Tab-separated table of C-alpha atoms in Angstrom:
chain	number	residue	atom	x	y	z
W	1	MET	CA	111.604	98.774	77.331
W	2	LEU	CA	114.080	96.016	78.973
W	3	LEU	CA	118.398	96.794	78.053
W	4	ALA	CA	118.222	93.486	76.162
W	5	GLU	CA	116.245	95.447	73.121
W	6	LEU	CA	118.638	98.296	73.300
W	7	VAL	CA	121.860	96.094	73.076
W	8	GLN	CA	120.599	94.113	70.241
W	9	THR	CA	120.293	97.083	68.385
W	10	SER	CA	123.633	98.519	69.020
W	11	GLU	CA	125.091	94.956	68.143
W	12	ASP	CA	122.731	95.542	64.722
W	13	VAL	CA	124.668	98.936	64.458
W	14	ALA	CA	127.890	97.788	64.903
W	15	SER	CA	127.550	95.068	62.590
W	16	THR	CA	126.669	96.354	59.157
W	17	ARG	CA	128.872	99.889	57.344
W	18	SER	CA	125.938	101.218	56.150
W	19	ARG	CA	124.603	104.061	57.150
W	20	SER	CA	121.122	103.594	55.901
W	21	ALA	CA	120.631	100.869	57.818
W	22	LYS	CA	122.386	102.034	60.935
W	23	VAL	CA	119.903	104.921	60.935
W	24	GLU	CA	116.918	102.595	60.114
W	25	ALA	CA	117.487	100.538	63.035
W	26	LEU	CA	118.149	103.002	65.763
W	27	ALA	CA	114.815	104.697	64.326
W	28	ALA	CA	113.095	101.626	64.635
W	29	LEU	CA	114.220	101.377	68.441
W	30	LEU	CA	113.422	104.503	69.421
W	31	ARG	CA	109.762	104.764	67.988
W	32	ARG	CA	109.348	101.706	70.868
W	33	LEU	CA	110.811	104.011	73.574
W	34	ALA	CA	108.654	105.609	76.256
W	35	PRO	CA	109.054	109.567	76.753
W	36	ALA	CA	110.854	108.879	79.946
W	37	GLU	CA	113.323	106.739	78.074
W	38	VAL	CA	114.165	108.687	75.418
W	39	GLU	CA	117.566	110.599	76.646
W	40	PRO	CA	119.143	107.828	78.117
W	41	ALA	CA	118.240	105.746	75.421
W	42	VAL	CA	120.100	108.336	72.861
W	43	ALA	CA	122.289	108.921	75.220
W	44	LEU	CA	123.592	104.915	75.777
W	45	LEU	CA	123.468	104.602	72.005
W	46	ALA	CA	125.829	106.842	71.272
W	47	GLY	CA	128.211	105.365	73.879
W	48	GLN	CA	127.913	108.442	76.503
W	49	PRO	CA	125.875	108.448	79.531
W	50	ARG	CA	124.256	111.641	79.759
W	51	GLN	CA	125.543	111.564	83.220
W	52	GLY	CA	129.069	112.202	81.683
W	53	LYS	CA	132.233	110.473	83.377
W	54	ILE	CA	131.529	107.925	85.983
W	55	GLY	CA	134.741	107.139	87.658
W	56	VAL	CA	134.663	103.639	86.879
W	57	GLY	CA	137.669	102.118	85.227
W	58	TRP	CA	138.867	98.879	83.919
W	59	ALA	CA	140.732	98.030	87.065
W	60	MET	CA	137.741	97.900	89.187
W	61	LEU	CA	135.662	96.091	86.300
W	62	ARG	CA	138.381	93.314	86.018
W	63	ALA	CA	137.580	93.078	89.633
W	64	ILE	CA	134.204	91.987	89.787
W	65	ASP	CA	132.987	88.002	87.942
W	66	THR	CA	130.231	87.140	88.411
W	67	PRO	CA	128.337	84.839	85.902
W	68	ALA	CA	125.770	85.494	83.539
W	69	ALA	CA	122.028	86.048	83.754
W	70	GLU	CA	120.588	83.710	81.599
W	71	ARG	CA	117.208	85.678	80.864
W	72	PRO	CA	117.099	89.308	80.438
W	73	SER	CA	115.693	91.520	83.360
W	74	ILE	CA	117.095	95.038	83.692
W	75	GLU	CA	114.926	97.512	82.594
W	76	LEU	CA	116.870	100.973	80.138
W	77	VAL	CA	115.693	103.203	83.043
W	78	GLU	CA	117.512	101.150	85.770
W	79	LEU	CA	120.603	101.392	84.093
W	80	ASP	CA	120.523	104.674	83.825
W	81	ALA	CA	119.647	105.259	87.428
W	82	VAL	CA	122.045	103.153	88.646
W	83	ILE	CA	124.642	105.131	86.255
W	84	THR	CA	123.732	107.995	88.519
W	85	ARG	CA	124.418	106.494	91.353
W	86	LEU	CA	127.700	105.517	90.392
W	87	GLN	CA	128.781	109.118	89.816
W	88	SER	CA	127.040	110.754	92.798
W	89	LEU	CA	129.273	108.272	95.515
W	90	ALA	CA	131.514	109.668	96.865
W	91	GLY	CA	134.045	109.958	99.911
W	92	ALA	CA	135.331	107.169	102.029
W	93	GLY	CA	134.434	103.921	100.858
W	94	THR	CA	133.399	105.014	97.885
W	95	ARG	CA	135.113	102.343	95.842
W	96	THR	CA	133.418	99.808	97.884
W	97	ALA	CA	129.875	100.843	97.470
W	98	ARG	CA	130.843	101.077	93.191
W	99	LEU	CA	131.944	97.496	93.628
W	100	GLU	CA	128.718	96.336	95.255
W	101	LEU	CA	126.024	98.409	92.900
W	102	LEU	CA	128.563	96.850	89.471
W	103	GLU	CA	127.985	93.408	90.977
W	104	ASP	CA	124.216	93.565	91.923
W	105	LEU	CA	124.075	95.013	88.057
W	106	LEU	CA	126.599	92.787	86.237
W	107	GLY	CA	125.022	89.814	88.176
W	108	ARG	CA	121.599	90.350	86.550
W	109	ALA	CA	122.812	91.159	83.379
W	110	THR	CA	123.186	88.698	80.253
W	111	LEU	CA	126.349	87.765	78.355
W	112	LEU	CA	125.512	90.754	75.828
W	113	GLU	CA	124.214	93.169	78.250
W	114	ALA	CA	127.127	92.558	80.770
W	115	ASP	CA	129.727	93.410	78.094
W	116	PHE	CA	127.863	96.164	76.847
W	117	ILE	CA	127.753	97.993	80.202
W	118	ARG	CA	131.779	97.459	80.931
W	119	ARG	CA	132.144	99.034	77.898
W	120	LEU	CA	129.820	101.811	78.066
W	121	LEU	CA	131.500	102.746	81.465
W	122	VAL	CA	135.038	103.298	80.050
W	123	ALA	CA	133.429	104.812	77.288
W	124	ASP	CA	135.299	101.876	74.665
W	125	LEU	CA	131.566	101.413	73.111
W	126	ARG	CA	132.371	101.395	69.299
W	127	GLN	CA	129.008	100.777	67.594
W	128	GLY	CA	129.322	103.150	65.015
W	129	ALA	CA	126.248	104.865	66.188
W	130	GLN	CA	128.033	108.324	65.992
W	131	GLU	CA	126.233	111.389	66.647
W	132	GLY	CA	125.564	112.553	63.421
W	133	VAL	CA	124.146	108.845	62.871
W	134	MET	CA	121.610	109.197	66.085
W	135	ALA	CA	120.909	112.591	64.840
W	136	ASP	CA	119.494	111.613	61.300
W	137	ALA	CA	118.172	108.677	63.771
W	138	VAL	CA	115.921	110.569	65.562
W	139	ALA	CA	114.882	113.216	62.621
W	140	ARG	CA	113.800	109.678	61.184
W	141	ALA	CA	111.918	108.434	63.817
W	142	SER	CA	110.315	111.946	64.745
W	143	GLY	CA	109.499	112.994	61.193
W	144	VAL	CA	111.177	116.368	62.164
W	145	GLU	CA	113.047	118.297	59.633
W	146	LEU	CA	117.086	117.066	59.459
W	147	ALA	CA	118.312	121.244	59.413
W	148	ALA	CA	115.964	121.778	62.481
W	149	LEU	CA	117.171	119.124	64.421
W	150	ARG	CA	120.748	119.351	63.443
W	151	ARG	CA	120.246	123.575	64.439
W	152	ALA	CA	118.598	122.956	67.703
W	153	VAL	CA	121.647	120.072	69.246
W	154	MET	CA	123.928	123.147	68.118
W	155	LEU	CA	121.994	125.083	70.212
W	156	ALA	CA	121.223	122.869	73.135
W	157	GLY	CA	124.470	121.202	73.137
W	158	ASP	CA	122.723	117.947	74.196
W	159	LEU	CA	121.410	115.470	71.391
W	160	ALA	CA	119.605	113.023	74.026
W	161	ARG	CA	117.461	116.310	75.404
W	162	VAL	CA	116.354	117.649	71.803
W	163	ALA	CA	115.850	113.999	71.087
W	164	ALA	CA	113.081	113.773	73.697
W	165	ILE	CA	111.691	117.080	72.668
W	166	ALA	CA	111.397	115.385	68.696
W	167	LEU	CA	109.848	112.681	69.876
W	168	THR	CA	107.164	114.049	72.119
W	169	GLN	CA	106.537	117.189	70.659
W	170	GLY	CA	107.858	117.172	67.020
W	171	GLN	CA	108.482	119.762	64.933
W	172	SER	CA	107.474	122.700	66.693
W	173	GLY	CA	108.823	121.786	69.823
W	174	VAL	CA	112.587	121.258	68.460
W	175	CYS	CA	111.575	124.993	66.554
W	176	ALA	CA	111.605	126.840	70.051
W	177	ILE	CA	114.475	125.652	70.952
W	178	GLY	CA	116.734	128.640	70.906
W	179	MET	CA	120.439	129.847	72.265
W	180	GLU	CA	120.012	130.540	75.987
W	181	VAL	CA	122.762	132.547	78.457
W	182	LEU	CA	124.576	130.319	80.094
W	183	ARG	CA	123.878	127.024	78.142
W	184	PRO	CA	126.659	126.206	75.854
W	185	VAL	CA	126.424	125.561	72.302
W	186	LEU	CA	128.951	123.664	70.209
W	187	PRO	CA	131.609	125.624	69.434
W	188	MET	CA	132.485	126.661	65.476
W	189	LEU	CA	135.196	124.567	64.175
W	190	ALA	CA	137.638	125.059	61.146
W	191	SER	CA	138.765	123.658	57.987
W	192	THR	CA	142.335	123.759	57.147
W	193	ALA	CA	144.396	125.733	54.308
W	194	GLU	CA	147.622	125.111	52.669
W	195	ASP	CA	148.650	128.678	52.839
W	196	VAL	CA	147.205	132.077	53.471
W	197	ALA	CA	147.105	132.956	49.602
W	198	SER	CA	145.030	129.715	49.043
W	199	ALA	CA	142.928	130.439	52.020
W	200	ILE	CA	142.093	134.525	50.904
W	201	GLY	CA	141.803	132.902	47.167
W	202	ASP	CA	138.890	131.063	48.234
W	203	LEU	CA	137.218	132.934	51.102
W	204	GLY	CA	138.000	136.919	49.945
W	205	THR	CA	137.950	139.600	51.998
W	206	CYS	CA	138.585	137.784	55.250
W	207	ALA	CA	139.408	138.466	59.153
W	208	VAL	CA	142.879	137.307	59.953
W	209	GLU	CA	143.568	136.352	63.316
W	210	TRP	CA	146.522	135.148	65.281
W	211	LYS	CA	145.782	131.129	65.946
W	212	LEU	CA	146.766	131.028	69.905
W	213	ASP	CA	148.057	127.599	71.221
W	214	GLY	CA	145.500	127.513	74.042
W	215	ALA	CA	142.504	126.224	75.640
W	216	ARG	CA	138.774	126.949	73.908
W	217	VAL	CA	136.540	128.239	76.069
W	218	GLN	CA	133.061	129.391	76.009
W	219	ALA	CA	131.963	132.600	78.411
W	220	HIS	CA	128.749	133.287	79.505
W	221	ARG	CA	127.302	136.228	81.320
W	222	ALA	CA	124.035	136.881	82.648
W	223	GLY	CA	123.660	139.573	85.208
W	224	ASP	CA	126.255	139.071	88.017
W	225	GLU	CA	126.582	134.751	87.253
W	226	VAL	CA	129.379	133.494	85.030
W	227	ARG	CA	129.770	130.108	83.611
W	228	LEU	CA	132.761	128.832	81.544
W	229	TYR	CA	132.610	125.951	79.019
W	230	THR	CA	135.398	123.744	77.557
W	231	ARG	CA	135.259	123.108	73.569
W	232	ASN	CA	133.456	120.161	75.198
W	233	LEU	CA	131.166	121.915	76.380
W	234	ASN	CA	133.092	120.749	80.036
W	235	ASP	CA	131.636	123.334	82.988
W	236	VAL	CA	135.365	124.438	84.230
W	237	THR	CA	134.258	127.974	85.799
W	238	ALA	CA	135.975	127.410	89.349
W	239	ARG	CA	139.123	126.490	87.685
W	240	LEU	CA	139.534	130.052	85.810
W	241	PRO	CA	138.773	132.815	88.301
W	242	GLY	CA	140.767	135.463	86.340
W	243	VAL	CA	138.844	134.600	83.414
W	244	ALA	CA	135.375	135.023	85.470
W	245	ALA	CA	136.451	138.333	86.760
W	246	VAL	CA	137.200	139.936	83.092
W	247	LEU	CA	133.278	138.500	82.328
W	248	ARG	CA	132.232	140.102	85.012
W	249	ALA	CA	134.210	143.693	84.414
W	250	LEU	CA	131.962	144.240	81.514
W	251	ASP	CA	129.561	146.606	80.597
W	252	VAL	CA	126.864	144.335	79.957
W	253	GLU	CA	123.735	142.844	81.201
W	254	GLN	CA	124.362	139.428	79.207
W	255	VAL	CA	127.054	138.372	76.877
W	256	VAL	CA	128.397	135.133	75.171
W	257	LEU	CA	132.431	135.050	74.137
W	258	ASP	CA	134.468	132.344	72.317
W	259	GLY	CA	137.922	132.776	72.612
W	260	GLU	CA	141.547	131.245	73.982
W	261	VAL	CA	142.755	130.622	77.609
W	262	MET	CA	146.242	130.586	77.641
W	263	GLY	CA	149.507	130.689	80.048
W	264	VAL	CA	151.998	133.459	79.339
W	265	SER	CA	154.971	134.797	80.636
W	266	GLU	CA	157.676	137.602	80.487
W	267	ASP	CA	159.190	134.520	77.415
W	268	GLY	CA	155.851	134.773	75.853
W	269	PRO	CA	153.003	132.535	75.173
W	270	ASP	CA	153.432	128.990	77.324
W	271	ALA	CA	153.599	125.532	75.965
W	272	PHE	CA	149.940	123.692	75.004
W	273	GLN	CA	151.000	120.751	77.871
W	274	ASP	CA	151.783	123.726	80.638
W	275	THR	CA	148.530	125.808	79.661
W	276	MET	CA	146.207	122.766	79.948
W	277	SER	CA	148.496	121.661	83.481
W	278	SER	CA	146.914	124.378	84.694
W	279	PHE	CA	143.625	124.406	83.097
W	280	GLY	CA	143.198	120.774	83.876
W	281	ARG	CA	142.741	120.759	87.571
W	282	ARG	CA	139.355	119.725	88.382
W	283	THR	CA	138.894	122.041	91.388
W	284	GLY	CA	140.808	125.187	92.752
W	285	PRO	CA	142.920	127.945	91.114
W	286	PRO	CA	144.885	127.133	88.223
W	287	ARG	CA	148.463	125.918	89.168
W	288	ARG	CA	150.181	128.772	87.532
W	289	ALA	CA	148.660	132.864	88.053
W	290	ALA	CA	149.083	133.883	84.498
W	291	LEU	CA	146.209	132.490	82.636
W	292	GLY	CA	145.114	134.865	80.582
W	293	VAL	CA	141.946	135.259	78.201
W	294	TRP	CA	141.608	136.402	74.300
W	295	PHE	CA	138.614	136.564	72.853
W	296	PHE	CA	137.531	136.237	69.235
W	297	ASP	CA	134.022	136.307	68.950
W	298	CYS	CA	130.665	137.219	70.041
W	299	LEU	CA	127.940	135.135	70.149
W	300	HIS	CA	124.942	136.708	72.214
W	301	LEU	CA	124.872	140.536	73.881
W	302	ASP	CA	122.153	141.837	75.831
W	303	GLY	CA	119.410	139.784	74.571
W	304	HIS	CA	120.300	139.672	70.666
W	305	ASP	CA	121.946	136.320	69.209
W	306	LEU	CA	124.188	137.021	66.807
W	307	LEU	CA	125.146	133.465	65.272
W	308	ASP	CA	123.264	134.348	62.107
W	309	ARG	CA	125.101	137.628	61.834
W	310	PRO	CA	127.997	138.389	59.664
W	311	LEU	CA	131.371	138.168	60.996
W	312	VAL	CA	132.533	141.528	60.028
W	313	GLU	CA	129.329	142.752	62.608
W	314	ARG	CA	130.305	140.208	65.369
W	315	SER	CA	133.886	141.580	65.373
W	316	ALA	CA	132.527	145.085	65.354
W	317	VAL	CA	130.327	144.266	68.608
W	318	LEU	CA	133.426	142.403	70.458
W	319	ASP	CA	135.559	145.514	69.528
W	320	ARG	CA	133.144	147.774	71.373
W	321	LEU	CA	133.304	145.315	74.260
W	322	GLY	CA	136.909	146.036	75.377
W	323	ALA	CA	136.978	142.903	76.264
W	324	PRO	CA	140.801	141.172	75.104
W	325	ARG	CA	141.164	140.785	71.667
W	326	VAL	CA	142.443	138.301	69.820
W	327	PRO	CA	144.476	140.518	66.891
W	328	SER	CA	143.255	140.245	63.940
W	329	ILE	CA	143.004	142.464	60.639
W	330	ILE	CA	140.281	142.188	57.894
W	331	THR	CA	141.774	142.217	54.453
W	332	ASP	CA	141.570	140.841	51.079
W	333	ASP	CA	145.692	141.335	50.515
W	334	VAL	CA	147.822	138.406	50.419
W	335	THR	CA	151.107	140.294	50.762
W	336	THR	CA	149.562	141.879	53.995
W	337	ALA	CA	147.640	138.802	55.630
W	338	VAL	CA	151.026	137.012	54.995
W	339	ALA	CA	153.227	139.644	57.132
W	340	PHE	CA	150.469	139.759	59.995
W	341	GLN	CA	151.107	135.360	59.975
W	342	GLY	CA	154.364	136.514	60.230
W	343	GLU	CA	154.126	138.914	63.351
W	344	ALA	CA	151.902	135.851	64.920
W	345	LEU	CA	155.073	133.003	64.447
W	346	ALA	CA	157.509	135.615	65.350
W	347	ALA	CA	155.087	135.974	68.978
W	348	GLY	CA	155.583	132.432	69.625
W	349	HIS	CA	151.635	131.106	68.367
W	350	GLU	CA	150.566	128.997	66.058
W	351	GLY	CA	149.993	130.700	62.688
W	352	VAL	CA	146.842	132.409	61.739
W	353	MET	CA	142.947	132.014	61.500
W	354	VAL	CA	141.902	132.969	57.813
W	355	LYS	CA	137.837	133.444	58.148
W	356	ALA	CA	135.316	134.515	55.458
W	357	ALA	CA	134.211	138.029	56.608
W	358	THR	CA	130.504	137.450	56.042
W	359	SER	CA	130.298	134.203	57.676
W	360	ASN	CA	127.973	133.315	60.008
W	361	TYR	CA	128.501	131.231	63.484
W	362	GLU	CA	128.193	127.810	62.306
W	363	ALA	CA	127.915	126.379	65.780
W	364	GLY	CA	128.912	122.345	65.671
W	365	ARG	CA	130.382	122.126	62.587
W	366	ARG	CA	133.610	122.417	60.757
W	367	GLY	CA	132.858	124.813	58.228
W	368	ALA	CA	134.397	126.074	54.861
W	369	ALA	CA	134.625	129.292	56.006
W	370	TRP	CA	137.448	129.195	58.470
W	371	ARG	CA	140.593	128.083	57.877
W	372	LYS	CA	143.328	127.507	59.968
W	373	VAL	CA	146.776	127.719	58.758
W	374	LYS	CA	149.935	126.101	60.482
W	375	PRO	CA	153.557	125.517	59.103
W	376	VAL	CA	153.378	122.448	60.852
W	377	HIS	CA	151.558	119.464	59.462
W	378	THR	CA	149.603	117.698	62.460
W	379	LEU	CA	147.000	115.371	62.896
W	380	ASP	CA	145.174	114.307	66.101
W	381	LEU	CA	144.852	110.656	66.291
W	382	VAL	CA	144.236	108.005	68.761
W	383	VAL	CA	146.487	105.783	71.253
W	384	LEU	CA	145.018	102.406	71.154
W	385	ALA	CA	148.213	100.240	72.040
W	386	ALA	CA	151.678	100.702	72.851
W	387	GLU	CA	154.843	98.358	73.479
W	388	TRP	CA	157.304	97.634	76.121
W	389	GLY	CA	160.450	99.561	75.310
W	390	SER	CA	163.838	98.520	75.712
W	391	GLY	CA	167.596	99.824	76.573
W	392	ARG	CA	167.027	103.338	77.929
W	393	ARG	CA	163.800	102.953	77.751
W	394	GLN	CA	163.120	99.527	79.398
W	395	GLY	CA	160.264	99.516	82.040
W	396	TRP	CA	158.320	102.316	80.043
W	397	LEU	CA	155.716	101.938	77.272
W	398	SER	CA	157.053	103.386	74.109
W	399	ASN	CA	155.742	102.485	70.913
W	400	LEU	CA	152.716	103.881	70.293
W	401	HIS	CA	150.157	102.501	67.675
W	402	LEU	CA	148.110	104.780	66.554
W	403	GLY	CA	144.457	104.958	64.995
W	404	ALA	CA	142.323	106.947	63.095
W	405	ARG	CA	138.566	107.488	63.461
W	406	ASP	CA	136.253	105.380	61.147
W	407	PRO	CA	133.172	107.708	60.230
W	408	GLN	CA	131.434	104.119	60.267
W	409	GLY	CA	132.971	103.261	63.670
W	410	GLY	CA	135.456	102.739	65.919
W	411	TYR	CA	139.639	104.042	64.472
W	412	VAL	CA	142.185	102.297	61.757
W	413	MET	CA	145.461	101.872	62.488
W	414	VAL	CA	148.053	103.934	60.293
W	415	GLY	CA	151.056	103.648	61.979
W	416	LYS	CA	153.349	103.574	64.975
W	417	THR	CA	156.034	106.059	66.766
W	418	PHE	CA	158.302	106.551	69.465
W	419	LYS	CA	159.552	109.661	68.299
W	420	GLY	CA	158.805	112.696	70.647
W	421	LEU	CA	158.498	111.655	73.698
W	422	THR	CA	160.671	113.264	76.700
W	423	ASP	CA	161.544	111.077	79.846
W	424	THR	CA	159.005	112.702	81.647
W	425	LEU	CA	156.318	112.360	79.414
W	426	LEU	CA	157.451	108.603	78.848
W	427	GLU	CA	157.038	108.047	82.574
W	428	TRP	CA	153.411	110.096	82.725
W	429	GLN	CA	152.515	107.961	79.225
W	430	THR	CA	153.436	104.724	80.810
W	431	ALA	CA	151.274	105.045	84.306
W	432	GLU	CA	148.009	106.550	82.193
W	433	LEU	CA	148.191	103.496	79.991
W	434	LEU	CA	148.725	100.853	82.187
W	435	ARG	CA	145.448	102.646	84.116
W	436	ARG	CA	143.204	101.976	81.094
W	437	GLU	CA	145.231	98.724	80.180
W	438	SER	CA	141.963	96.243	78.587
W	439	ALA	CA	144.252	93.246	77.325
W	440	ARG	CA	147.937	92.520	77.041
W	441	HIS	CA	149.546	90.568	74.131
W	442	GLY	CA	153.139	89.716	74.422
W	443	ARG	CA	154.753	93.215	74.409
W	444	VAL	CA	151.682	94.900	73.676
W	445	VAL	CA	149.289	96.712	75.930
W	446	GLU	CA	145.837	97.742	74.507
W	447	ILE	CA	144.067	100.313	76.170
W	448	ALA	CA	140.123	101.569	76.541
W	449	PRO	CA	138.715	103.924	76.431
W	450	PRO	CA	142.014	105.433	73.908
W	451	LEU	CA	143.787	108.563	74.520
W	452	VAL	CA	144.050	111.418	72.005
W	453	VAL	CA	147.555	112.648	71.054
W	454	GLU	CA	148.532	115.167	68.351
W	455	VAL	CA	151.229	114.046	66.102
W	456	ALA	CA	153.659	116.241	63.358
W	457	VAL	CA	154.203	114.483	59.828
W	458	ASP	CA	156.291	114.646	57.148
W	459	GLY	CA	153.660	113.065	54.935
W	460	VAL	CA	152.009	109.760	54.525
W	461	GLN	CA	152.374	107.013	51.505
W	462	ALA	CA	150.293	104.379	50.804
W	463	SER	CA	150.702	100.908	52.496
W	464	THR	CA	149.299	97.686	52.899
W	465	ARG	CA	150.770	97.500	56.190
W	466	TYR	CA	147.723	98.910	58.234
W	467	ALA	CA	144.248	98.433	57.507
W	468	GLY	CA	143.773	101.948	56.488
W	469	GLY	CA	145.944	101.520	53.004
W	470	VAL	CA	148.201	104.654	54.636
W	471	ALA	CA	151.196	105.030	56.901
W	472	LEU	CA	152.470	107.942	58.442
W	473	ARG	CA	155.925	109.006	57.297
W	474	PHE	CA	158.204	110.257	60.550
W	475	ALA	CA	155.254	110.443	62.914
W	476	ARG	CA	156.361	112.231	65.973
W	477	VAL	CA	154.460	113.275	69.099
W	478	ARG	CA	153.831	116.823	69.875
W	479	ARG	CA	151.657	116.615	72.508
W	480	TYR	CA	148.468	114.519	74.509
W	481	ARG	CA	145.170	116.578	73.766
W	482	HIS	CA	143.289	116.082	76.876
W	483	ASP	CA	140.486	118.771	75.966
W	484	LYS	CA	139.692	116.338	72.991
W	485	ASP	CA	137.229	113.430	73.002
W	486	PRO	CA	138.073	110.253	70.719
W	487	ASP	CA	135.436	110.978	69.113
W	488	GLU	CA	136.748	114.245	67.488
W	489	VAL	CA	140.118	112.959	66.133
W	490	ASP	CA	141.205	113.009	62.712
W	491	THR	CA	139.101	110.455	60.032
W	492	ILE	CA	140.777	107.737	58.264
W	493	ASP	CA	139.055	110.075	55.130
W	494	ASP	CA	141.392	112.641	56.324
W	495	VAL	CA	144.289	110.722	57.045
W	496	LEU	CA	143.905	109.471	53.291
W	497	ALA	CA	143.200	112.870	51.419
W	498	LEU	CA	147.181	113.975	52.781
W	499	LEU	CA	147.878	111.212	49.523
W	500	SER	CA	146.327	113.601	46.972
W	501	ARG	CA	148.378	116.794	48.422
W	502	ARG	CA	151.461	115.150	47.859
W	503	GLY	CA	154.437	117.659	46.378
W	504	PRO	CA	156.889	116.600	43.650
W	505	ALA	CA	159.173	115.723	46.603
W	506	GLY	CA	156.613	113.687	48.293
W	507	GLU	CA	155.493	116.167	51.008
W	508	ALA	CA	152.097	116.539	52.339
W	509	GLY	CA	149.720	119.161	53.719
W	510	SER	CA	148.153	120.207	56.478
W	511	SER	CA	144.796	118.473	57.975
W	512	PRO	CA	141.889	118.870	60.171
W	513	GLY	CA	143.040	119.202	63.294
W	514	ARG	CA	142.148	121.322	66.246
């Protein structure tokens, strides 16, 4: 298939807000693909090349000025092959080699194709074909039941791979996909509760756990082989030798655990940014030696999948393993749970998780069976642009333009803030935003791809100033979320929901975040 057909479908999907129309357009394209084209096509349409990060930024793309081709000639699989070559380049002369590859590719691309390729390579392809829409399209094109397809995706952690199986092997092939040790599954996520009492009131008997302010890690072991994955399913085994050693010390043959990595010191838990500074290194050991791991769930043990077992049973298995454990109690008593929350806060942690004792592990979903309770109201948003500062902030990008995710595609601006930024963060932020600069209008620098930032807010209020119809109240930056992708941030619906939870003094409740 010519790339032009896929690009036109992308344009069609981006031009409509109708989910059903998006799904039908995508399904129609999927039906026309050859088997070898399915994986790259699904990944490209979702805006995420299957090769992962490519190492190409706006600065490199701006250096290429080639006229557009008049007729399309690039095959879909050719683009996939070029991306693979771009990613594989390393060492001396890499920039020159990448420029040559890109100049040749873009020189053969039509205007629409070139725009698609450029935005794809810098993760700025906001076309509304997010994973949920793509999954619906794959199910429709293949005739596979949507529930079976979604479960296969959560177990495989790879929509493109599952799509190829669905379109070539059908329902039986998809249903044969199971959990495999050393292959990550999408993590279960939590909703938010106003407080411990409301969570227990909704869920009954619960496991109440300390909510550690660390980095999520999924730990796999098969024999002596260990692999560690982030919440985004990136392999970080080489960065966490201490965690790998903990896994190898367990008296098991096979195990999959879910937990948190966190920096610790004599004064208590490290700030999140300090943990991520160490955890985020691409190669070599962490900068800080005191990265610890604490587990809160067991998904597999010695040939037995535990995803569909109640939480109390999985917790009992975890306790028997003797692995480092997130502090937890089982209770239906609000007073006991609130006292336990107080212990977590006194120890310097974020709050507590409240989980239904009978809940299964719903991989890849933000379910109502898990609730997080934090005293600070926070939102995970994206930085879309920033304005140059004045006065003592002269020369720094300071005032941030904040956006929430539109479920139909793209982002909706919901406010600005310049609060909560230290000089150190301003210096880093300016360099990082300029590295991602995509356009400039007077004092405003637009960026792509956007950065994820966690902001604390006192609430929200209705406003016509921003496209979302709402504005943040007293937003201040807490931290940048390097462990999150822009498509994971809170939606405009999450932000709007705060309006309906305003108390008599105008305060708003918490919203979904990590």
